[in-house]
PDB file of C-alpha atoms and ligand atoms in Angstrom:
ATOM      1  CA  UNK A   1       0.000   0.000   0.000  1.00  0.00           C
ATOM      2  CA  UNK A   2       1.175   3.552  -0.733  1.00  0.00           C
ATOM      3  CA  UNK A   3       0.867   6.436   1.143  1.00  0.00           C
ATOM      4  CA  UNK A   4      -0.629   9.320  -0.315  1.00  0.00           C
ATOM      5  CA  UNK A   5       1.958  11.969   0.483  1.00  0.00           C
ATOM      6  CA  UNK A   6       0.244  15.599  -1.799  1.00  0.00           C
ATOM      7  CA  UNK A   7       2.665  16.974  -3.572  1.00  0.00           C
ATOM      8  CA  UNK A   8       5.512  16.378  -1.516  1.00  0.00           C
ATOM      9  CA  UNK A   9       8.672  16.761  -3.492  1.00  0.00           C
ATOM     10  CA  UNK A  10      10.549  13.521  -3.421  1.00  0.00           C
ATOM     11  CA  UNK A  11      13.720  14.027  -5.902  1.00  0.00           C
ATOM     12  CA  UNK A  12      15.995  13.547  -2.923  1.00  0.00           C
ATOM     13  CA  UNK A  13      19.000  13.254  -2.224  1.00  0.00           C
ATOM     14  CA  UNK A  14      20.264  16.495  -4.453  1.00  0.00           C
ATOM     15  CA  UNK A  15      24.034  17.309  -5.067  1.00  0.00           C
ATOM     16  CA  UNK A  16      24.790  20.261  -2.591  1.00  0.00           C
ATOM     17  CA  UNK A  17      26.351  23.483  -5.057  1.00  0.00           C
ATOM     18  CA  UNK A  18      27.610  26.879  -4.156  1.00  0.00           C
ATOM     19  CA  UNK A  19      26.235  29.660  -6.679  1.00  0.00           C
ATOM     20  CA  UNK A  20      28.779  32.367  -7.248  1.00  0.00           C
ATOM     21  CA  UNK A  21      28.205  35.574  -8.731  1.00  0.00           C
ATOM     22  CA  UNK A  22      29.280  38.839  -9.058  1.00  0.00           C
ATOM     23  CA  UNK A  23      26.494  41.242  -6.448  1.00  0.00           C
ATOM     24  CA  UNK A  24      27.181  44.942  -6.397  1.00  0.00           C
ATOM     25  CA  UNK A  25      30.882  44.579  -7.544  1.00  0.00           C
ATOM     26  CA  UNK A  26      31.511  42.022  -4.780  1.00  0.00           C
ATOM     27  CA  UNK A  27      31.507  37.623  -5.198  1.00  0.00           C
ATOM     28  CA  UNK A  28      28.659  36.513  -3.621  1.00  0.00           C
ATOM     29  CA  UNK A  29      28.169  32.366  -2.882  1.00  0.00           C
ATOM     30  CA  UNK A  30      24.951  31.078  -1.614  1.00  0.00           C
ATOM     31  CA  UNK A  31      24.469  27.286  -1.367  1.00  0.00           C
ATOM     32  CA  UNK A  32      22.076  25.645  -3.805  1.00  0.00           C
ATOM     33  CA  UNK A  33      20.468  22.193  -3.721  1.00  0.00           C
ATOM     34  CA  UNK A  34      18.109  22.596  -6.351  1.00  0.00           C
ATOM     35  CA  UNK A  35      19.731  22.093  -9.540  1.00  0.00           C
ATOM     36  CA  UNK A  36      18.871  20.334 -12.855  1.00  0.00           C
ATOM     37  CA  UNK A  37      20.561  19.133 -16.017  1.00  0.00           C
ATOM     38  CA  UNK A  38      18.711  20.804 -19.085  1.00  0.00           C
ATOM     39  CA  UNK A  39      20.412  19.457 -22.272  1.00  0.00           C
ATOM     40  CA  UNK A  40      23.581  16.802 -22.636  1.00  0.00           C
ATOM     41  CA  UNK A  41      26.052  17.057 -25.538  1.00  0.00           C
ATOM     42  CA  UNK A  42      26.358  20.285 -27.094  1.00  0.00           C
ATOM     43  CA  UNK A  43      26.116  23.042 -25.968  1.00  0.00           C
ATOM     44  CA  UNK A  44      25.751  21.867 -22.233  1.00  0.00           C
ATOM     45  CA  UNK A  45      22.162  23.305 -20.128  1.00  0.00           C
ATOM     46  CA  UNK A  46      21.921  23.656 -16.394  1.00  0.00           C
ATOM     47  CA  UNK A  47      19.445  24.965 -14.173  1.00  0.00           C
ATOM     48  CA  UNK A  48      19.596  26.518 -10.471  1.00  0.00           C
ATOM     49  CA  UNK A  49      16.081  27.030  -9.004  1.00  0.00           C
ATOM     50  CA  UNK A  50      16.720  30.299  -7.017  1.00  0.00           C
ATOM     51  CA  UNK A  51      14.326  31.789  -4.242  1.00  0.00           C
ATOM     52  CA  UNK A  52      13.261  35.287  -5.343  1.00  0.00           C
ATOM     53  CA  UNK A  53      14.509  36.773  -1.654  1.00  0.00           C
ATOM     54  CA  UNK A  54      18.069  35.986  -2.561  1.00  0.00           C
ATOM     55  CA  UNK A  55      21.129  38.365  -2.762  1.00  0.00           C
ATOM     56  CA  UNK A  56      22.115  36.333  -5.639  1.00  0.00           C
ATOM     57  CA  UNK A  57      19.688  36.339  -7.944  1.00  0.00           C
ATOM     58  CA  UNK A  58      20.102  40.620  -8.820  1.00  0.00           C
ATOM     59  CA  UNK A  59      23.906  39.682  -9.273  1.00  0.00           C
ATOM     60  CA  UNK A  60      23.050  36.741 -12.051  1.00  0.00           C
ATOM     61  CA  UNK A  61      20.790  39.121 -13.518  1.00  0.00           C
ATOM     62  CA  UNK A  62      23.040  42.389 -13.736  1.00  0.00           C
ATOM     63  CA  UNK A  63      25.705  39.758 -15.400  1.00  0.00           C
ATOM     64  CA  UNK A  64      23.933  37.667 -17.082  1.00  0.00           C
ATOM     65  CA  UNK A  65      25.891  34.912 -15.297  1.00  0.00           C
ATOM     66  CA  UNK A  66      26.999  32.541 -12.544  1.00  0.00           C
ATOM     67  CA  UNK A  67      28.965  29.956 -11.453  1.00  0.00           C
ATOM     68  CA  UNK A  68      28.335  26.582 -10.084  1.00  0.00           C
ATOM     69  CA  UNK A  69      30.727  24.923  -7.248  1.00  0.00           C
ATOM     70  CA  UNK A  70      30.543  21.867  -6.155  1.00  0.00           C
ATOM     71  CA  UNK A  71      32.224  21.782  -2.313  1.00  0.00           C
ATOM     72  CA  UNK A  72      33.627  17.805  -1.079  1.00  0.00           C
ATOM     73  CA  UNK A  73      32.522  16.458   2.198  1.00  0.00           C
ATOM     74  CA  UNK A  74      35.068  18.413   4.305  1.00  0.00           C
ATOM     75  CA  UNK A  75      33.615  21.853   2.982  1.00  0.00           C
ATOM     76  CA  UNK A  76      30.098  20.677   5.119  1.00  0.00           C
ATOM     77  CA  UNK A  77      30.015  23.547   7.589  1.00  0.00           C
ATOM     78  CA  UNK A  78      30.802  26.432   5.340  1.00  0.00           C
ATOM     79  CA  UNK A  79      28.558  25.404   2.836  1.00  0.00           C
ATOM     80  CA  UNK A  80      25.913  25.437   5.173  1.00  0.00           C
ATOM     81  CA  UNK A  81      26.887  28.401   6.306  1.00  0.00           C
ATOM     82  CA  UNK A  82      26.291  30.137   3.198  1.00  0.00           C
ATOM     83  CA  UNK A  83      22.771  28.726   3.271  1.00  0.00           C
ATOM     84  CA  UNK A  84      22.191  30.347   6.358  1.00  0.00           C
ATOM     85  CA  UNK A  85      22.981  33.817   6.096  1.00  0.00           C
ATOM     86  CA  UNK A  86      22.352  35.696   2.823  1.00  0.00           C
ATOM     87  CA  UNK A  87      24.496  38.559   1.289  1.00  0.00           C
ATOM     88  CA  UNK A  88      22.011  40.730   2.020  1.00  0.00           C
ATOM     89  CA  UNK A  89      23.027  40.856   5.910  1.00  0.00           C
ATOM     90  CA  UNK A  90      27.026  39.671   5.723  1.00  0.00           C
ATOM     91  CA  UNK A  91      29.503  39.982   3.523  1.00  0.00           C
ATOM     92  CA  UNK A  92      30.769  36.473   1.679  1.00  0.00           C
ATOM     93  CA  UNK A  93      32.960  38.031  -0.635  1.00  0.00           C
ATOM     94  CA  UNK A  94      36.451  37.641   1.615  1.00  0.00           C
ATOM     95  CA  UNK A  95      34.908  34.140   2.183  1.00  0.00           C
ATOM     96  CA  UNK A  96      36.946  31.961  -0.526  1.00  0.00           C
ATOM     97  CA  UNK A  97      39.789  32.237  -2.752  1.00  0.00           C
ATOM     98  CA  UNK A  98      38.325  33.089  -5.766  1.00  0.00           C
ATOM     99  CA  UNK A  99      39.486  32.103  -9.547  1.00  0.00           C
ATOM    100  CA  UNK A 100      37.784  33.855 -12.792  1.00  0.00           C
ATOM    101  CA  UNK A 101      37.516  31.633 -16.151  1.00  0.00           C
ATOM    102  CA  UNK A 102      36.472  32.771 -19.477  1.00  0.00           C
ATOM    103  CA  UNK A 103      33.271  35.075 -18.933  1.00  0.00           C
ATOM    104  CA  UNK A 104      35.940  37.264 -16.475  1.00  0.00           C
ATOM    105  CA  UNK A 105      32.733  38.217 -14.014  1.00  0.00           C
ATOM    106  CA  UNK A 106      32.103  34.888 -12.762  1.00  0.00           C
ATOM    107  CA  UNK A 107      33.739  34.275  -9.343  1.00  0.00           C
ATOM    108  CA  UNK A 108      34.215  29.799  -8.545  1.00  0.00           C
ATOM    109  CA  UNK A 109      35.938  28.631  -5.258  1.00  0.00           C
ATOM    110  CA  UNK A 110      39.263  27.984  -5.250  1.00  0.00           C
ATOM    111  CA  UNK A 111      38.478  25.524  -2.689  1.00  0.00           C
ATOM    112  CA  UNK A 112      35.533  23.519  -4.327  1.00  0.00           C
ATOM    113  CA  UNK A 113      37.146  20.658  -6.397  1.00  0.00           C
ATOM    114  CA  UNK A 114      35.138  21.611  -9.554  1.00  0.00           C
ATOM    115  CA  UNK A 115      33.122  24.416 -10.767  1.00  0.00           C
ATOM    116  CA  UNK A 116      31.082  25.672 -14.028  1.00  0.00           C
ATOM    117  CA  UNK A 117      30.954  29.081 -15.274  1.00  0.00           C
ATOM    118  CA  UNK A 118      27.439  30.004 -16.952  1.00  0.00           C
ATOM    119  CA  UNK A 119      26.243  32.792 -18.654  1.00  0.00           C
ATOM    120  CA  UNK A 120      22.748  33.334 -18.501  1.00  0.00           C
ATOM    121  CA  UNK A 121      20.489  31.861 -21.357  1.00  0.00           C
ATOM    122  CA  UNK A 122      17.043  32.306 -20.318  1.00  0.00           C
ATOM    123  CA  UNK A 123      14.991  32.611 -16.658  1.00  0.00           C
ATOM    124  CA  UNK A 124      11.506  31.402 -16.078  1.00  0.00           C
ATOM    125  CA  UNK A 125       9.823  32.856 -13.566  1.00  0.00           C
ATOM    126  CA  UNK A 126       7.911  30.770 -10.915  1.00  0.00           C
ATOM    127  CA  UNK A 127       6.020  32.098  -7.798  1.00  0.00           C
ATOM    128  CA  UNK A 128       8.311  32.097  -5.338  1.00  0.00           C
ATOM    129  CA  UNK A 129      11.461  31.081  -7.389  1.00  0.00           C
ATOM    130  CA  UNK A 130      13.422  32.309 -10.264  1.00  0.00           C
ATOM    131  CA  UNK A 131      14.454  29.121 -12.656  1.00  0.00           C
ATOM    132  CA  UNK A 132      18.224  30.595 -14.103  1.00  0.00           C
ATOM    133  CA  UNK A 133      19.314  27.964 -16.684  1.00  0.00           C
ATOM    134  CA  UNK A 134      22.816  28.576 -17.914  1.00  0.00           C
ATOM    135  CA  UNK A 135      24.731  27.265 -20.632  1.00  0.00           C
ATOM    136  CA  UNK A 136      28.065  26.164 -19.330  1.00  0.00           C
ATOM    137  CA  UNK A 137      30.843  28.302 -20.612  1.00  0.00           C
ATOM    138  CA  UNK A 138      33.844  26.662 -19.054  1.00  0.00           C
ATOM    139  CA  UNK A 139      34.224  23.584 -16.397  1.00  0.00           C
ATOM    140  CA  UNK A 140      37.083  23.690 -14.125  1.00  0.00           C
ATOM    141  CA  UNK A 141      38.322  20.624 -11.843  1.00  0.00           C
ATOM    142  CA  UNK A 142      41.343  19.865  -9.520  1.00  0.00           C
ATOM    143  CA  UNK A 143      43.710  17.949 -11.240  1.00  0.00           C
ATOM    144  CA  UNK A 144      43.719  15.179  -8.682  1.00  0.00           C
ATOM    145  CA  UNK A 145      40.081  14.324  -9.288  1.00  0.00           C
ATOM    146  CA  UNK A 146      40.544  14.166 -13.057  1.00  0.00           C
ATOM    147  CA  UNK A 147      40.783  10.524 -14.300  1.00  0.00           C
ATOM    148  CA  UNK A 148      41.698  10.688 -18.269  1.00  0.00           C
ATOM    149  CA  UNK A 149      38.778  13.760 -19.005  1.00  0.00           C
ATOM    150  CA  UNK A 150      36.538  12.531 -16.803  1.00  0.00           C
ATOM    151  CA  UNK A 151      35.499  13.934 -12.949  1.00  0.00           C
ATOM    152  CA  UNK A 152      35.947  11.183 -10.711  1.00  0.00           C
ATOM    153  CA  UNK A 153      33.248  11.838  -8.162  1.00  0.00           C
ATOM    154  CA  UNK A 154      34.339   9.138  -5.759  1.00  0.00           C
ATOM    155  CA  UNK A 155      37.179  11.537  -5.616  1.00  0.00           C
ATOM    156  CA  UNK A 156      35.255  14.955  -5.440  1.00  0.00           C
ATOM    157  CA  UNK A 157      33.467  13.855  -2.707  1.00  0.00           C
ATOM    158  CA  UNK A 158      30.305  15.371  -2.703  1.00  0.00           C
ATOM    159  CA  UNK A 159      28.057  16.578  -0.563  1.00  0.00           C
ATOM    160  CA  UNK A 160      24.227  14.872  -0.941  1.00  0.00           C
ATOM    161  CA  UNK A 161      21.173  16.776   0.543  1.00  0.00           C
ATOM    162  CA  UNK A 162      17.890  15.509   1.821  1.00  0.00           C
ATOM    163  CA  UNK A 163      14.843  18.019   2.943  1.00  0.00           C
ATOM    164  CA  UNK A 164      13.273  15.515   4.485  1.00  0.00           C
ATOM    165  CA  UNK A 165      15.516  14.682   7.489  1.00  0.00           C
ATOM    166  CA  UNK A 166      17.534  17.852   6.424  1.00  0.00           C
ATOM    167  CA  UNK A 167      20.431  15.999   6.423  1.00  0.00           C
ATOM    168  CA  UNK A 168      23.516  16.232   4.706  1.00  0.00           C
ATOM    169  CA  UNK A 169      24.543  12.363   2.992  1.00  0.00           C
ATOM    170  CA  UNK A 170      27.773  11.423   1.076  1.00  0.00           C
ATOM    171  CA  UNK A 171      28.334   8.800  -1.725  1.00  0.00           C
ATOM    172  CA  UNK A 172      27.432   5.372  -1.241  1.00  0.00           C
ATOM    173  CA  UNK A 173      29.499   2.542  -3.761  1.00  0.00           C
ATOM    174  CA  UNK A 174      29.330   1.829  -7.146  1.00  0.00           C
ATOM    175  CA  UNK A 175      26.949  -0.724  -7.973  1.00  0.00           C
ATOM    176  CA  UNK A 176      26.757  -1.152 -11.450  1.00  0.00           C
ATOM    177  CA  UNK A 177      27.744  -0.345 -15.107  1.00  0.00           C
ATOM    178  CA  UNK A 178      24.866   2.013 -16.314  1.00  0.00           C
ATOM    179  CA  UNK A 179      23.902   1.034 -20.249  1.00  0.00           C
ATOM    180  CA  UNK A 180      25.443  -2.064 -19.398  1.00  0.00           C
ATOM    181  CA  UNK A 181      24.103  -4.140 -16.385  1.00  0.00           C
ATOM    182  CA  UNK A 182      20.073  -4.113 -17.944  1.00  0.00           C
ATOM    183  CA  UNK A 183      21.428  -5.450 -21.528  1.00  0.00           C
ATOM    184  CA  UNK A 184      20.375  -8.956 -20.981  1.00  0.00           C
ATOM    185  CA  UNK A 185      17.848  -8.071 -18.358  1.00  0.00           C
ATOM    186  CA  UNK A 186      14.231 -10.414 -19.169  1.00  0.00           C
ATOM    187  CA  UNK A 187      10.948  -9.549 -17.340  1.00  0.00           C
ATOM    188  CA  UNK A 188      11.011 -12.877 -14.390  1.00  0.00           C
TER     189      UNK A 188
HETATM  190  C1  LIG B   1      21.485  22.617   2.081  1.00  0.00           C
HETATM  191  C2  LIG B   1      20.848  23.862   1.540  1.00  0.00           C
HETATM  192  C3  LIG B   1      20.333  23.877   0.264  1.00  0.00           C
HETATM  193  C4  LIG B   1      19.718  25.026  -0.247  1.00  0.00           C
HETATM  194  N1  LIG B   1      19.212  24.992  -1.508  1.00  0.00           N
HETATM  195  C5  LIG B   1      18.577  26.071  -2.009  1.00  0.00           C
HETATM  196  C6  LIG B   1      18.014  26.031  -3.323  1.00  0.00           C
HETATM  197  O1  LIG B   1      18.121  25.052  -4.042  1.00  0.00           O
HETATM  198  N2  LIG B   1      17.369  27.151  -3.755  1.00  0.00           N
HETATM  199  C7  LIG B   1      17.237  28.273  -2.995  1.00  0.00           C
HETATM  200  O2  LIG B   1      16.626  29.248  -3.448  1.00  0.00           O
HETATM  201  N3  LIG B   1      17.798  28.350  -1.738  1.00  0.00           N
HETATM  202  C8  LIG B   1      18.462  27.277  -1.232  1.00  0.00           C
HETATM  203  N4  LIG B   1      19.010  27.327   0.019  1.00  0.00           N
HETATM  204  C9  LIG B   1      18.888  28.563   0.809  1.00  0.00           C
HETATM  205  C10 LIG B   1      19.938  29.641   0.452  1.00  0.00           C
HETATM  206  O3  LIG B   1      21.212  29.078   0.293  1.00  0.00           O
HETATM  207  C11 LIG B   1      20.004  30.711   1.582  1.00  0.00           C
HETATM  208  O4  LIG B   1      18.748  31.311   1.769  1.00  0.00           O
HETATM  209  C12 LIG B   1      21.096  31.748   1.375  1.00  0.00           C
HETATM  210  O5  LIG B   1      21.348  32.401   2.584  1.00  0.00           O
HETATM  211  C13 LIG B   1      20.781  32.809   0.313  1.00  0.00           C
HETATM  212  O6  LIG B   1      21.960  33.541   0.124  1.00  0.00           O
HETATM  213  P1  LIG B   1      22.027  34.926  -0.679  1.00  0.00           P
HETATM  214  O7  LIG B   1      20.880  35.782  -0.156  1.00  0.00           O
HETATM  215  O8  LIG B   1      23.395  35.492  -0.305  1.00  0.00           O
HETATM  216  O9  LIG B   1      21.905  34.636  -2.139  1.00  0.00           O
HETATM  217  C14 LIG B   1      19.638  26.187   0.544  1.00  0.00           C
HETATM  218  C15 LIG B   1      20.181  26.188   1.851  1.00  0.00           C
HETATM  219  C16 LIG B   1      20.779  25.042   2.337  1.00  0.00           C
HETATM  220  C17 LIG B   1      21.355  25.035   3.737  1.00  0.00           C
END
């Protein structure tokens, strides 16, 4: 038997990210669980789902662009952090080492063992939320998490977030080859 739970969202756990952009001259990060792949292969489509309140969102509209960070387990307590208190109230910029890639106004983490830069393609506009979807401009990862040209997430480490127990989670084992394990699968 199934519960009937409304319209509780249920796309848990979500990668944890840190947003970065550029706010009144000044890197701003805020810490962002709710984002979406829009389009794979070329050119590349992501989404951050952005509360209208936040500090962030006038900076990714002023410049047309924003980064997303993706902090390993160790980075738990500042990440949180930066979902605590907005930019509004404190200032975040001295927070982080910052590094610019291609777009020039798009402050990433020196810390965070990856991060995409993303200029702004299009915003749709929800109730309470602001949907930014970016077209990635330029992906940046530590050497040391790099296997061939691929991100080795075992290596990045990162950080998994549930709403319902509010709960920070990290990655489990690998379990099986994707396109590969359901080949020769038959309905028992
Ligand atoms: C784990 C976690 C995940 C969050 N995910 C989101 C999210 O996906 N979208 C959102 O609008 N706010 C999210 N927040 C809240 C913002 O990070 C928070 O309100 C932040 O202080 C806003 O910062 P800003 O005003 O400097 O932009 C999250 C907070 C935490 C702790």
């Amino acid at each position: 038997m199934k519960k009937d739970l409304g319209s509780l969202l249920a796309l848990y756990p979500m990668p944890v990210t840190i947003v970065g952009a550029m706010v009144n001259g000044k890197p701003n990060f805020t810490t962002v669980a709710h984002v979406g792949i829009m389009n794979t292969g070329l050119p590349q489509f992501i989404s951050i789902s952005m509360n209208k309140a936040h500090h962030a969102n006038k900076g990714i509209k002023e410049n047309k662009a924003f980064s997303v960070c993706i902090p390993s387990e160790d980075m738990m307590a500042e990440t949180d952090y930066l979902g605590i208190y907005s930019g509004a109230k404190i200032n975040k910029s001295e927070f982080f080492k910052v590094f610019h890639g291609n777009l020039g106004n798009v402050p990433m983490i020196e810390k965070c063992p990856v991060c995409m830069e993303c200029s702004l393609h299009d915003t749709i506009d929800f109730p309470n939320h602001e949907l930014f979807i970016g077209k990635i401009i330029g992906t940046f990862a530590e050497e040391d998490v790099v296997v061939g040209n691929e991100i080795d997430f075992a290596k990045v480490r990162p950080i998994l977030f549930d709403m319902s127990s509010r709960q920070y989670w990290k990655l489990g084992d690998q379990m099986g080859k994707a396109w590969s394990v359901g080949k020769n699968y038959r309905k028992g």
